[in-house]
Coordinates of C-alpha atoms and ligand atoms in Angstrom, one line a residue:
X1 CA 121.8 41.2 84.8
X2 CA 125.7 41.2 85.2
X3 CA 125.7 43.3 81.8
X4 CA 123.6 46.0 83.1
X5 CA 125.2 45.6 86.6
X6 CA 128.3 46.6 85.4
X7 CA 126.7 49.5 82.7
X8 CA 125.6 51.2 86.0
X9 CA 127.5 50.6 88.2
X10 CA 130.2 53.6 86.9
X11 CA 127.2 56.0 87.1
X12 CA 126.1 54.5 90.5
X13 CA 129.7 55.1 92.0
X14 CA 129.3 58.7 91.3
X15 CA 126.3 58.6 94.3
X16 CA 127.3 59.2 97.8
X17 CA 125.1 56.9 98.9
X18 CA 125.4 54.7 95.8
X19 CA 126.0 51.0 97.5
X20 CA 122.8 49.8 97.9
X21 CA 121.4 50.8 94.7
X22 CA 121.5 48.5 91.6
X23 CA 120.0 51.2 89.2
X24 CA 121.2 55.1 89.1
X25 CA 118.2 57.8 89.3
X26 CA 116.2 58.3 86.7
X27 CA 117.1 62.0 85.1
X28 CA 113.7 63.1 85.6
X29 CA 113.2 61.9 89.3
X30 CA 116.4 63.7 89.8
X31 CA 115.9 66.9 88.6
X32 CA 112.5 66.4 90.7
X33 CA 114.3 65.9 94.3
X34 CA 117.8 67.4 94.0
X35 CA 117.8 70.9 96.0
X36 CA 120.8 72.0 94.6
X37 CA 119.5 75.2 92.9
X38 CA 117.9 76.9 95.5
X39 CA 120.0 75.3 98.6
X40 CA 123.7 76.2 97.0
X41 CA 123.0 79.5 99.0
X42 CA 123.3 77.7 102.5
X43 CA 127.1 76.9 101.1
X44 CA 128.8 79.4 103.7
X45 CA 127.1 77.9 106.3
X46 CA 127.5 74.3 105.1
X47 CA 131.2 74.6 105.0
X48 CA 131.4 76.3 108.9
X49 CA 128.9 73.6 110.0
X50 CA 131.5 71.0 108.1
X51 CA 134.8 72.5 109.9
X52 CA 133.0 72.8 113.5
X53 CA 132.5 69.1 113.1
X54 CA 135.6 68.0 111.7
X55 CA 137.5 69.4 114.6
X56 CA 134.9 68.2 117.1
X57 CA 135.9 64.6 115.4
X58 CA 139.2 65.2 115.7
X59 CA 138.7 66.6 119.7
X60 CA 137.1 63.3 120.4
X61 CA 139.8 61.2 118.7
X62 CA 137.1 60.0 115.9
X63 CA 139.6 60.9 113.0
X64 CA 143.0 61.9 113.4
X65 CA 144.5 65.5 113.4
X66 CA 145.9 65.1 110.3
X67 CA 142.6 64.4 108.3
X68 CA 141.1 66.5 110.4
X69 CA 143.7 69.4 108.9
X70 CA 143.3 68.2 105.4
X71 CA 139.2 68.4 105.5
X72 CA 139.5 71.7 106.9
X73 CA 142.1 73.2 104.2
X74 CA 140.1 71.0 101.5
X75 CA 137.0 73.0 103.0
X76 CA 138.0 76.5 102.9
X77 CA 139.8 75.9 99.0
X78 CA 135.7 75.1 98.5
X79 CA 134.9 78.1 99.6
X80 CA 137.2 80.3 97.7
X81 CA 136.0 78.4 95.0
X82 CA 132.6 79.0 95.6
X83 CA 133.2 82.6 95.9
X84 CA 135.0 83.1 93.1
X85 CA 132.2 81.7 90.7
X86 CA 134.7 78.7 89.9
X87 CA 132.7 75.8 91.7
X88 CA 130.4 73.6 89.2
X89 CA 127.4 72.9 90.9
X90 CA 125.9 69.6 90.2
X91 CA 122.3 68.4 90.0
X92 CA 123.3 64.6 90.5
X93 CA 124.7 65.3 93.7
X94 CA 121.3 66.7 94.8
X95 CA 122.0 69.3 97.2
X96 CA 124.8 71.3 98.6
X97 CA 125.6 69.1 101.6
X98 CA 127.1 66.1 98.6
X99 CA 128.6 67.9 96.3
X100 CA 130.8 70.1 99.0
X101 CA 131.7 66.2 100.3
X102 CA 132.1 64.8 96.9
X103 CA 134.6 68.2 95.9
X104 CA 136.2 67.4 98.9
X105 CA 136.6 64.1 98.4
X106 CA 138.0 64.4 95.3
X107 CA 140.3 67.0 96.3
X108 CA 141.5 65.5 99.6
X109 CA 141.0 61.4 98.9
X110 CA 140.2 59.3 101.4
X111 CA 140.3 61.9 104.6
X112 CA 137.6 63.3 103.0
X113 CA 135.0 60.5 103.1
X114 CA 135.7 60.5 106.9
X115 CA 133.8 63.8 107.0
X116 CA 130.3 62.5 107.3
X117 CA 131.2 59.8 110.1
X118 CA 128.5 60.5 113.0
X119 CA 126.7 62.8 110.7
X120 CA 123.7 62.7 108.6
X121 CA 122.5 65.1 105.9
X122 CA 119.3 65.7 108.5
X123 CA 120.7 66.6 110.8
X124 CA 123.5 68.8 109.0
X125 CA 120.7 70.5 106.7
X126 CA 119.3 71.2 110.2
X127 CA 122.4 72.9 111.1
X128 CA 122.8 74.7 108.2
X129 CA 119.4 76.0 108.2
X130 CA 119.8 77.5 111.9
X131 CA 123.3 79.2 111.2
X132 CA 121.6 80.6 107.9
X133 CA 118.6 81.8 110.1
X134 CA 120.2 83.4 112.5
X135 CA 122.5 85.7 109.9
X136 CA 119.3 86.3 108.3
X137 CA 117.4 87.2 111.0
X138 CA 120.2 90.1 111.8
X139 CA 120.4 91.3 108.0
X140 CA 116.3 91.6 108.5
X141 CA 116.4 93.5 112.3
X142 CA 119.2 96.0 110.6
X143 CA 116.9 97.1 107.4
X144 CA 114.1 97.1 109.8
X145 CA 116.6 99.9 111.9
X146 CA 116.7 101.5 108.5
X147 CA 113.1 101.8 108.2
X148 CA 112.4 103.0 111.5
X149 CA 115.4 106.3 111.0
X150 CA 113.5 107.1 107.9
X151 CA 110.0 107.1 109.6
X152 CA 111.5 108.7 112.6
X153 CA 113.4 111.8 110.5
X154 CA 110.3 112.3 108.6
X155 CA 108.1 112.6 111.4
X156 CA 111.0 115.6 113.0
X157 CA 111.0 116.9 109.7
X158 CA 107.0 117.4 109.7
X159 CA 106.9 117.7 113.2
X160 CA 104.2 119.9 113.2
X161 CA 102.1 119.2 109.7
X162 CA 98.4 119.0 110.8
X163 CA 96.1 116.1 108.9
X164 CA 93.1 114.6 109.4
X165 CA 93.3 111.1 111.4
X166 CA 90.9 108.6 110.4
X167 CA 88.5 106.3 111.4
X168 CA 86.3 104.4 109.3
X169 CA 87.9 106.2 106.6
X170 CA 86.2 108.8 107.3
X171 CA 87.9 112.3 109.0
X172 CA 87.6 111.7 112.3
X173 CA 90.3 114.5 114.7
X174 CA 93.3 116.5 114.2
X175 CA 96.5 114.8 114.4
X176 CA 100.2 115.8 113.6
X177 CA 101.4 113.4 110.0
X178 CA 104.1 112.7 112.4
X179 CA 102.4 111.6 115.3
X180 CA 100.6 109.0 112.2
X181 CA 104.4 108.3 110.6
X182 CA 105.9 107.3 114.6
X183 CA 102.5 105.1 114.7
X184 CA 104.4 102.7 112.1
X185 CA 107.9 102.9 114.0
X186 CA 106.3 101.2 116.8
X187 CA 104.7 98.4 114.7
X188 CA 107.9 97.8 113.4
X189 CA 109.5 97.5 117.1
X190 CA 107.0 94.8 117.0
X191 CA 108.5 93.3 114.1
X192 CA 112.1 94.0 115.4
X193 CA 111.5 91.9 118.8
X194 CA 109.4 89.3 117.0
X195 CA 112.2 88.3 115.2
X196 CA 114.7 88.4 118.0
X197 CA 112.4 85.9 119.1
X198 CA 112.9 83.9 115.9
X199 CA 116.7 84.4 116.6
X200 CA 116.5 82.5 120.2
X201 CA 114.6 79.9 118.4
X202 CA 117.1 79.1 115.9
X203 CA 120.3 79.8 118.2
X204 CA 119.8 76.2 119.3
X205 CA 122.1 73.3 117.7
X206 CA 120.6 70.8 116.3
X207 CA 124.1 68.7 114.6
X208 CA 124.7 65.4 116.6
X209 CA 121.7 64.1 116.5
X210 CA 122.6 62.0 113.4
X211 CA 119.3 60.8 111.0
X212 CA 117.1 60.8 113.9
X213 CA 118.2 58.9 117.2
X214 CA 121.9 60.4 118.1
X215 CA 125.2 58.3 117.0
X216 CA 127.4 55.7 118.1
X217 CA 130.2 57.7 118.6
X218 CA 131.8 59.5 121.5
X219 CA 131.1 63.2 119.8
X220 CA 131.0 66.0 121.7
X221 CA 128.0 68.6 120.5
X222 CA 129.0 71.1 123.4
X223 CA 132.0 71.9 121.9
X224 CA 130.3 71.9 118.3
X225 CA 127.8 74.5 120.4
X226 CA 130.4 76.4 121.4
X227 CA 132.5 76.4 118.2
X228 CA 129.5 77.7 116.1
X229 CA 128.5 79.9 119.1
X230 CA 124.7 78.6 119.7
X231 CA 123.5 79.1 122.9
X232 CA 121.9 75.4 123.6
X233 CA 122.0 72.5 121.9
X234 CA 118.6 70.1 121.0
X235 CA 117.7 67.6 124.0
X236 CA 116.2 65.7 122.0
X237 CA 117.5 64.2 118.5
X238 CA 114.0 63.3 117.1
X239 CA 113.1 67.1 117.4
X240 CA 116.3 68.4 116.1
X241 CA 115.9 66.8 113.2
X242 CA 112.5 67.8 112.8
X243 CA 111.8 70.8 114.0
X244 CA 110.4 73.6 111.8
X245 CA 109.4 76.0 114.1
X246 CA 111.9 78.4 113.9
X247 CA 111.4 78.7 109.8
X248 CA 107.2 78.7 110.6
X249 CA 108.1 81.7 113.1
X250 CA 110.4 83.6 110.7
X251 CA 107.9 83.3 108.1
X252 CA 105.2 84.6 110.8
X253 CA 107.1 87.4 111.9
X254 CA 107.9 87.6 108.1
X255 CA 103.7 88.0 107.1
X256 CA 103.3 90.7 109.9
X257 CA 106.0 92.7 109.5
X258 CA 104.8 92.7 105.3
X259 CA 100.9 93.2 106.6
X260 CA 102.7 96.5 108.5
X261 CA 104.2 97.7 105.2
X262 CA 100.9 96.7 103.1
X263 CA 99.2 98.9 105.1
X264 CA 101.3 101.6 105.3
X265 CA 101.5 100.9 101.3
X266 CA 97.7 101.4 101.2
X267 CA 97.9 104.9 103.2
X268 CA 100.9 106.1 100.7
X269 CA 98.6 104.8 97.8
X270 CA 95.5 106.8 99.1
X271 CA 98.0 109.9 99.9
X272 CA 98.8 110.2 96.4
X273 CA 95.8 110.3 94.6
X274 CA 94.2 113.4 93.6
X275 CA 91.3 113.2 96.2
X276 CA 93.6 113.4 98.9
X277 CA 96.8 114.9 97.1
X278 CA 98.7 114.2 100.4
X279 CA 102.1 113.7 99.8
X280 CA 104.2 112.8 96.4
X281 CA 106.4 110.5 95.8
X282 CA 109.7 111.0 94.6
X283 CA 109.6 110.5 90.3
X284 CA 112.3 108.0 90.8
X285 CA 110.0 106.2 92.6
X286 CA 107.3 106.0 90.1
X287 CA 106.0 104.8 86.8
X288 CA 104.5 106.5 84.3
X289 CA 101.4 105.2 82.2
X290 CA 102.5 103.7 78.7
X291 CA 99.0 105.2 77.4
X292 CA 98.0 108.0 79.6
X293 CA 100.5 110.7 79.5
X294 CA 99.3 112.3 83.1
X295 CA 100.2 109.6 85.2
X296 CA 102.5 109.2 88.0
X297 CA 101.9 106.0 89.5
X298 CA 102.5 104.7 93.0
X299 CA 104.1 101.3 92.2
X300 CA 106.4 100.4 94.7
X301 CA 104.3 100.8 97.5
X302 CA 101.3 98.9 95.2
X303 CA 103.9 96.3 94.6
X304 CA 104.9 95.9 98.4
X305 CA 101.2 95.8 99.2
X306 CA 101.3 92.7 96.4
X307 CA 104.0 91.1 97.6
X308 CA 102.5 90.6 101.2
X309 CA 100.3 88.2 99.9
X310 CA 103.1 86.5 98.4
X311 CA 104.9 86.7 101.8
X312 CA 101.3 85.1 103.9
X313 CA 101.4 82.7 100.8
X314 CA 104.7 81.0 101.8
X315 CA 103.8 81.0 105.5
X316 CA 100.9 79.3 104.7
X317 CA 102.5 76.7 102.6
X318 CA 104.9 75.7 105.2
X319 CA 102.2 75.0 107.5
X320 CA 100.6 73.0 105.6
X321 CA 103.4 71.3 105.1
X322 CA 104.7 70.6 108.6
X323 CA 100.9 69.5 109.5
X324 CA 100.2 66.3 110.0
X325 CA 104.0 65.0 109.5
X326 CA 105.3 61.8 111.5
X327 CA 108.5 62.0 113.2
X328 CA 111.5 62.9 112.1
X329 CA 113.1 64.0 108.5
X330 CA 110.6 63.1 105.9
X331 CA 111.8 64.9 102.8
X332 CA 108.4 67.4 102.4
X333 CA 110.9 69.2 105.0
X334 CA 113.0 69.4 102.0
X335 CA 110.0 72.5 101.0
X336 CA 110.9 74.7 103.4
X337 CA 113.4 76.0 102.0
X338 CA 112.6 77.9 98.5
X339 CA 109.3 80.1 100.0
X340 CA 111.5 80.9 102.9
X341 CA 114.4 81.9 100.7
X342 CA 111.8 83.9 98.2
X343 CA 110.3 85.3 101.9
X344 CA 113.5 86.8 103.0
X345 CA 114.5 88.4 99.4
X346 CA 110.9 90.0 99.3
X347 CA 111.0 91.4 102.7
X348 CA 114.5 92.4 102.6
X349 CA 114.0 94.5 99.4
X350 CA 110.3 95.5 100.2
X351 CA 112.5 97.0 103.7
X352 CA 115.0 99.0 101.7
X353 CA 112.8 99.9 99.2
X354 CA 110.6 101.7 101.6
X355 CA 113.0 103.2 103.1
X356 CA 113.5 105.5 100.3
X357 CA 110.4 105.6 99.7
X358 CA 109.6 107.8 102.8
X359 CA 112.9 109.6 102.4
X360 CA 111.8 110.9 98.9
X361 CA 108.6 111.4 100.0
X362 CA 107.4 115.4 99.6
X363 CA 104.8 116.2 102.3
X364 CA 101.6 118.6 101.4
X365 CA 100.9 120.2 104.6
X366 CA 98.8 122.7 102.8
X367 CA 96.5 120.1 101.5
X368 CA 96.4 118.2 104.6
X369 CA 95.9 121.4 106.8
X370 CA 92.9 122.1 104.2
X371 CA 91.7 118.5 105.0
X372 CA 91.2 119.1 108.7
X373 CA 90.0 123.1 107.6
X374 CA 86.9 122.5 105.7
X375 CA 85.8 120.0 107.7
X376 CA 83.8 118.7 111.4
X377 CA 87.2 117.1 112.5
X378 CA 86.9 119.8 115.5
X379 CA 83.4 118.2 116.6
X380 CA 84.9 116.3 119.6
X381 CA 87.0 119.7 120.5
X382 CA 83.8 121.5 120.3
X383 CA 81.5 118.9 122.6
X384 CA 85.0 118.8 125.1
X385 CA 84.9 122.6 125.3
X386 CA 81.2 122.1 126.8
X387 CA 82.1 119.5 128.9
X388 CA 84.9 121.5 130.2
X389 CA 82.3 124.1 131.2
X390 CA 80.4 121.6 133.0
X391 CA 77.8 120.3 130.8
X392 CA 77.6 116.8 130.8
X393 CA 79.6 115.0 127.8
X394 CA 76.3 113.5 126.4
X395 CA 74.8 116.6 125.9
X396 CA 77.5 118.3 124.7
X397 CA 78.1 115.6 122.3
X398 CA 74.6 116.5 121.1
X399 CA 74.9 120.2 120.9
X400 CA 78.0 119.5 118.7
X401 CA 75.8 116.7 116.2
X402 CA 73.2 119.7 116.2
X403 CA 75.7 122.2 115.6
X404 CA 77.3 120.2 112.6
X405 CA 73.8 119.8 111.1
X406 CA 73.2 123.4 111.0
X407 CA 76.9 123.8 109.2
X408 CA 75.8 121.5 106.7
X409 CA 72.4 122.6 105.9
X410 CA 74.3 126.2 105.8
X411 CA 77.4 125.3 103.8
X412 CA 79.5 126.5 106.3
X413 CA 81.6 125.1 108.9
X414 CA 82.0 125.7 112.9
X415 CA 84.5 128.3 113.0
X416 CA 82.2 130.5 110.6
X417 CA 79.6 130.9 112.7
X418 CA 79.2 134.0 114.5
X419 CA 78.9 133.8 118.4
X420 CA 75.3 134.6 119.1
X421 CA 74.8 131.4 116.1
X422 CA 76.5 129.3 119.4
X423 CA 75.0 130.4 121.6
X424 CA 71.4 129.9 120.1
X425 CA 72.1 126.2 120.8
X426 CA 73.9 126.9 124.7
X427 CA 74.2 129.4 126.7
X428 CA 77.7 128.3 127.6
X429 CA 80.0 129.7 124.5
X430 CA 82.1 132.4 124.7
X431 CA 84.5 134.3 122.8
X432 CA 87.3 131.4 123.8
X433 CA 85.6 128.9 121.9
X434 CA 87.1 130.1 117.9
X435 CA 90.5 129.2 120.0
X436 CA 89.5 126.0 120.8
X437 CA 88.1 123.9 118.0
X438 CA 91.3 126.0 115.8
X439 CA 93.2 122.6 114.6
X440 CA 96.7 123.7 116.2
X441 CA 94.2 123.7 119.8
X442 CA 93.0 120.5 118.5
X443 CA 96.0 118.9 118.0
X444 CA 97.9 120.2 121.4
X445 CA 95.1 119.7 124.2
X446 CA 95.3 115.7 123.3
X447 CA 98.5 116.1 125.4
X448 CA 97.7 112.5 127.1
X449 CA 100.5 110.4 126.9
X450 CA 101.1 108.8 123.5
X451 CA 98.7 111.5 122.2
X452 CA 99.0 113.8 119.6
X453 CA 100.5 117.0 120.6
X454 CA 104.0 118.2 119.7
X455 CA 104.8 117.3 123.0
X456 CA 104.1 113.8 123.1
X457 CA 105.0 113.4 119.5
X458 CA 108.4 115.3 120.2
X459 CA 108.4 112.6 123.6
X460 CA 107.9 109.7 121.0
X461 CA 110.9 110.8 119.3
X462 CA 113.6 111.6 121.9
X463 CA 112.6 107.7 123.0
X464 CA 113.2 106.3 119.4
X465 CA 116.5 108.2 119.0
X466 CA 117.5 106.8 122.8
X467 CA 115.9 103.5 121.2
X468 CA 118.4 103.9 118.2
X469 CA 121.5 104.6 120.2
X470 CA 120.9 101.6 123.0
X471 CA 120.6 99.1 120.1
X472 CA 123.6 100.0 118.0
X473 CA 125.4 99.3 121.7
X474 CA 124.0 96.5 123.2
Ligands
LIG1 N1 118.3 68.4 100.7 C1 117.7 67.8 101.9 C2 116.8 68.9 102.5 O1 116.9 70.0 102.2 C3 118.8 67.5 102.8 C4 118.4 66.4 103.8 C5 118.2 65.1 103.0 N2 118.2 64.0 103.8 C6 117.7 62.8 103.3 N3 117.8 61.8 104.1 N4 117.2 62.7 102.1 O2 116.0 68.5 103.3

């Protein structure tokens, strides 16, 4: 035994946390738990979280001001060195939290073992996780913004391109493409305030709570509060520690804001085939077929539509993974880390990407306009003109099916038809009636507010400019 004791016992040293072990890790098991590859990215954060408490130790008279001064220079050497590609990364040390102690340690000596005093990798991964959160939650609202400009100059761009709105698939009325394109800026002012909703939720700080039941020492977590800026700090240390709600909310707002751009995907997909031949996408955002020498396909937005599932996938994950957990750090808390990292990289790209998308996108009114021409997307216009001459809108709405019928038996459609044709099936047409069921007449009478018409539409855009200018000063 004392043989072996002693074989180990220079590997063992090498652990943080090496003193009550008789046996190092075994290589696999270690590779298995260490975090280190996907949670060096939390390093910025680490290091802020590790200076905030160092001087909140030194505040408090826990550790002098001297050692306090040497952690904090140790730290920020660290992170040059991170920065600068020059810091070696080590699997034994598990995750980022031990080996930015264990370089300190070795670069500072003893001063730097007093780091973790009052501390505990659960409740500083905790920390770490809520600064990182609540950077990322910014970067996300600001390509959101992004999004929204591009939606919102397309739409004045197009102002006034008449298409075919749908329901059922089907053509159902007249509508502007750009009263359709502001449709998606306000789903993604959904998205925005969902996630400033996320933000409160992880603005809260969770260091001080130690492994799970708070600390024998005199710390201070207000001033650690108002060092990192948080807004409150956890009441409780059991739930500070174990609370994923903020990372199951991000990865929430995170699935919707991706079912959004899947769906908008889906309508840009549709949009470029030949049977609608809507719109076309810029060639430097296509593929071509390695067999079929014709094609231009719509990738991106068919990979975005993909990646949603990918994006629901890791929200799901994390669920299951929180259910059913006892109180407090169990390390399945450990996984929710890569599918949240892998969550914000797909949305933040899928974001940008889309962005351009809609940019390059050119716009076929000619086709559209010919979608809502040789068609019955007028029907409604046609029964509302009736209505508006007093028949009841039952019966007008049956004069209109009857009319329709008679189109389609005839090959023709309702502006073709002469007026005594109408006025077989009521005696209430008149000349005015070609004006009215004319798409442009269509489009302007739904004047009702968030309708259709230019009006409205141009409404919907003065308020997302105002929107734009409030945010970028509040
Ligand atoms: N790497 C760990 C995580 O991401 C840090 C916390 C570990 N705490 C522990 N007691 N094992 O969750």
């Amino acid at each position: 035994m004392s043989q072996n004791f002693n074989a180990d016992s220079a590997e063992k040293t090498s652990r943080l946390w090496g003193g009550r072990f008789e046996k190092s890790t075994d290589e696999m098991i270690n590779d298995f738990q260490a975090s280190i590859n996907f949670d060096k990215r939390l390093y910025r954060e680490d290091i802020a979280g590790s200076i905030a408490h160092a001087k909140m130790l030194a505040k408090c008279k826990i550790i002098s001001d001297a050692d306090a001064q040497k952690i904090i220079d140790g730290l920020k050497k660290i992170l040059a060195q991170i920065e600068d590609g020059k810091f070696n990364f080590s699997v034994e040390l598990e995750d980022i939290h031990m080996n930015v102690e264990k370089a300190l340690t070795d670069l500072i000596g003893e001063a730097g073992g007093r780091l973790h005093t009052a501390r505990s990798r659960n409740d500083q991964v905790a920390l770490d996780m809520h600064l990182y959160m609540r950077r990322t939650v910014q970067e996300v609202q600001d390509l959101i913004l992004e999004l929204q400009k591009s939606l919102v100059d397309a739409a004045e761009k197009n102002l006034s391109v008449i298409m075919p709105g749908y329901t059922h698939l089907q053509r159902a009325q007249p509508i502007l493409f750009s009263h359709h394109l502001m449709a998606y800026f306000q789903m993604l002012k959904r998205d925005y305030d969902r996630f400033s909703g996320v933000y409160e939720r992880a603005d809260i700080m969770p260091l001080g709570a130690g492994a799970l039941a708070g600390t024998t020492f005199p710390i201070d977590r207000e001033f650690v509060k108002t060092e990192l800026n948080f807004s409150e700090v956890y009441m409780n240390s059991l739930d500070a520690v174990s609370d994923r709600d903020y990372i199951l909310e991000f990865l929430s707002a995170a699935s919707i804001l991706m079912i959004h751009l899947s769906r908008l995907s889906e309508e840009t997909i549709l949009w470029c085939s030949r049977e609608f031949n809507f719109v076309e996408l810029d060639d430097a955002h296509c593929t071509g077929s390695s067999m079929m020498p014709q094609k231009k396909n719509p990738d991106v937005p068919e990979l975005v539509r993909g990646k949603a599932g990918r994006v629901i996938g890791h929200l799901n994950a994390m669920l299951v993974t929180v259910k059913s957990l006892p109180l407090a750090y169990n390390k399945d808390l450990q996984e929710d880390k890569e599918g949240l990292f892998d969550a914000i990289d797909t949305i933040k790209f899928c974001l940008k990407v889309y962005a351009q998308i809609i940019a390059g996108m050119k716009v076929k009114a000619e086709n559209m306009r010919r979608a809502v021409e040789e068609d019955f997307s007028n029907a409604t216009d046609l029964a509302d003109y009736l209505v508006k001459k007093n028949m009841p809108f039952r019966q007008a709405h049956e004069v209109a099916g009857k009319l329709v019928h008679y189109c389609i038996e005839r090959g023709v459609y309702l502006k073709d038809l002469s007026l005594d044709e109408f006025k077989t099936f009521s005696d209430k047409f008149d000349a005015d009636i070609y004006d009215a069921i004319k798409a442009e007449t269509c489009v302007n009478s739904r004047n009702s507010l968030g309708g259709t018409s230019t009006a409205q539409v141009t409404k919907q855009i003065e308020i997302a400019k105002k929107y734009f200018a409030d945010i970028v000063t509040a």
